[in-house]
Short mmCIF file of C-alpha atoms in Angstrom, two decimals:
data_model
loop_
_atom_site.label_atom_id
_atom_site.label_comp_id
_atom_site.label_asym_id
_atom_site.label_seq_id
_atom_site.Cartn_x
_atom_site.Cartn_y
_atom_site.Cartn_z
CA MET E 1 10.96 4.12 3.37
CA ARG E 2 12.54 0.85 2.42
CA ILE E 3 12.20 -0.74 -1.10
CA ASN E 4 12.05 -4.24 0.47
CA ASP E 5 9.02 -3.09 2.50
CA ILE E 6 7.33 -1.85 -0.30
CA PHE E 7 7.96 -5.07 -2.52
CA GLN E 8 6.83 -7.04 0.27
CA ALA E 9 3.66 -4.79 1.11
CA LEU E 10 3.07 -4.78 -2.65
CA SER E 11 3.22 -8.44 -3.14
CA ASP E 12 -0.15 -9.55 -1.91
CA PRO E 13 -3.23 -8.90 -3.86
CA THR E 14 -5.27 -8.21 -0.91
CA ARG E 15 -2.81 -5.22 0.08
CA ARG E 16 -2.98 -3.93 -3.31
CA GLU E 17 -6.64 -3.91 -3.60
CA ILE E 18 -6.57 -1.73 0.08
CA LEU E 19 -4.55 0.65 -1.79
CA ARG E 20 -6.98 0.77 -4.57
CA LEU E 21 -9.79 1.20 -2.50
CA LEU E 22 -8.21 4.26 -0.62
CA ARG E 23 -7.09 5.87 -3.68
CA GLU E 24 -10.97 6.65 -3.92
CA ARG E 25 -11.47 7.77 -0.35
CA ASP E 26 -10.06 7.34 3.37
CA MET E 27 -12.12 4.67 4.93
CA SER E 28 -12.39 3.02 8.42
CA ALA E 29 -10.68 -0.37 9.32
CA GLY E 30 -14.31 -1.77 9.66
CA GLU E 31 -15.21 -0.26 6.31
CA LEU E 32 -12.33 -2.01 4.68
CA ALA E 33 -13.10 -5.17 6.28
CA ASP E 34 -16.39 -5.24 5.22
CA CYS E 35 -14.91 -5.46 1.59
CA PHE E 36 -12.96 -8.86 2.34
CA PRO E 37 -13.91 -12.10 3.29
CA LEU E 38 -11.04 -12.29 5.72
CA ALA E 39 -10.56 -12.54 9.39
CA ARG E 40 -10.00 -8.78 11.16
CA SER E 41 -7.05 -10.38 12.49
CA THR E 42 -5.70 -11.00 9.19
CA LEU E 43 -6.59 -7.56 7.63
CA SER E 44 -4.95 -6.18 10.58
CA SER E 45 -1.73 -7.69 9.28
CA HIS E 46 -1.97 -6.68 5.94
CA PHE E 47 -2.57 -2.97 7.46
CA LYS E 48 0.43 -3.21 9.38
CA SER E 49 2.30 -4.16 6.52
CA LEU E 50 1.11 -1.33 4.45
CA ARG E 51 1.89 1.09 7.45
CA GLN E 52 5.55 -0.08 7.70
CA ALA E 53 6.12 0.58 4.08
CA GLY E 54 4.78 3.99 4.58
CA LEU E 55 2.04 3.21 2.14
CA ILE E 56 -0.89 4.35 4.40
CA VAL E 57 -1.24 6.24 7.36
CA PRO E 58 -3.98 5.43 10.28
CA GLU E 59 -5.70 8.18 12.11
CA LYS E 60 -7.32 7.10 15.23
CA ARG E 61 -10.80 8.74 16.21
CA GLY E 62 -11.82 7.30 19.29
CA THR E 63 -12.52 3.90 18.93
CA THR E 64 -12.15 4.00 15.32
CA ILE E 65 -9.08 3.74 12.96
CA ARG E 66 -9.37 5.40 9.65
CA TYR E 67 -6.79 4.93 6.88
CA SER E 68 -5.81 6.91 4.18
CA LEU E 69 -3.42 6.24 1.10
CA ASN E 70 -0.05 8.29 1.75
CA VAL E 71 -0.05 9.67 -1.88
CA SER E 72 3.50 11.41 -1.61
CA ALA E 73 4.68 7.63 -0.28
CA ALA E 74 2.82 5.92 -3.13
CA GLU E 75 4.51 8.11 -5.76
CA GLU E 76 7.95 7.63 -4.08
CA ALA E 77 7.22 3.83 -4.42
CA LEU E 78 6.55 4.09 -7.79
CA GLY E 79 9.55 5.85 -8.34
CA LEU E 80 11.75 3.30 -6.56
CA ILE E 81 10.04 0.44 -8.19
CA MET E 82 10.78 2.01 -11.48
CA ASP E 83 14.35 2.62 -10.46
CA ALA E 84 14.59 -1.15 -9.42
CA LEU E 85 13.43 -2.02 -12.84
CA ARG E 86 15.52 0.65 -14.74
CA VAL E 87 12.35 1.53 -16.47
CA GLY E 88 13.17 4.71 -18.79
CA LYS E 89 16.87 3.36 -18.81
CA ALA E 90 18.68 2.19 -21.69
CA ARG E 91 19.53 -1.67 -21.65
CA LYS E 92 23.30 -2.97 -21.63
CA GLY E 93 24.25 -2.81 -25.16
CA THR E 94 21.29 -1.11 -26.31
CA PRO E 95 21.61 2.43 -27.75
CA SER E 96 20.18 5.46 -25.80
#
């Protein structure tokens, strides 16, 4: 998992909404598409970005693809983001 891929994936509000929906339950690509006023090709690029960041996992079942949130990757991503922002670490010149 690369931090740049994670930041890129999380930079878009549609991708963040996809993650929020998948936090509730696994969903097919079609179910997710029904939640957005976007072309399926546009959603496909969002899915690709989230897959590359390791944040979602696709599972092909016949002609249907079901997506699930990769919880451990999401937790790791959160940790990387917190490290990048130095959350919980003393600021320079500030007593710890």
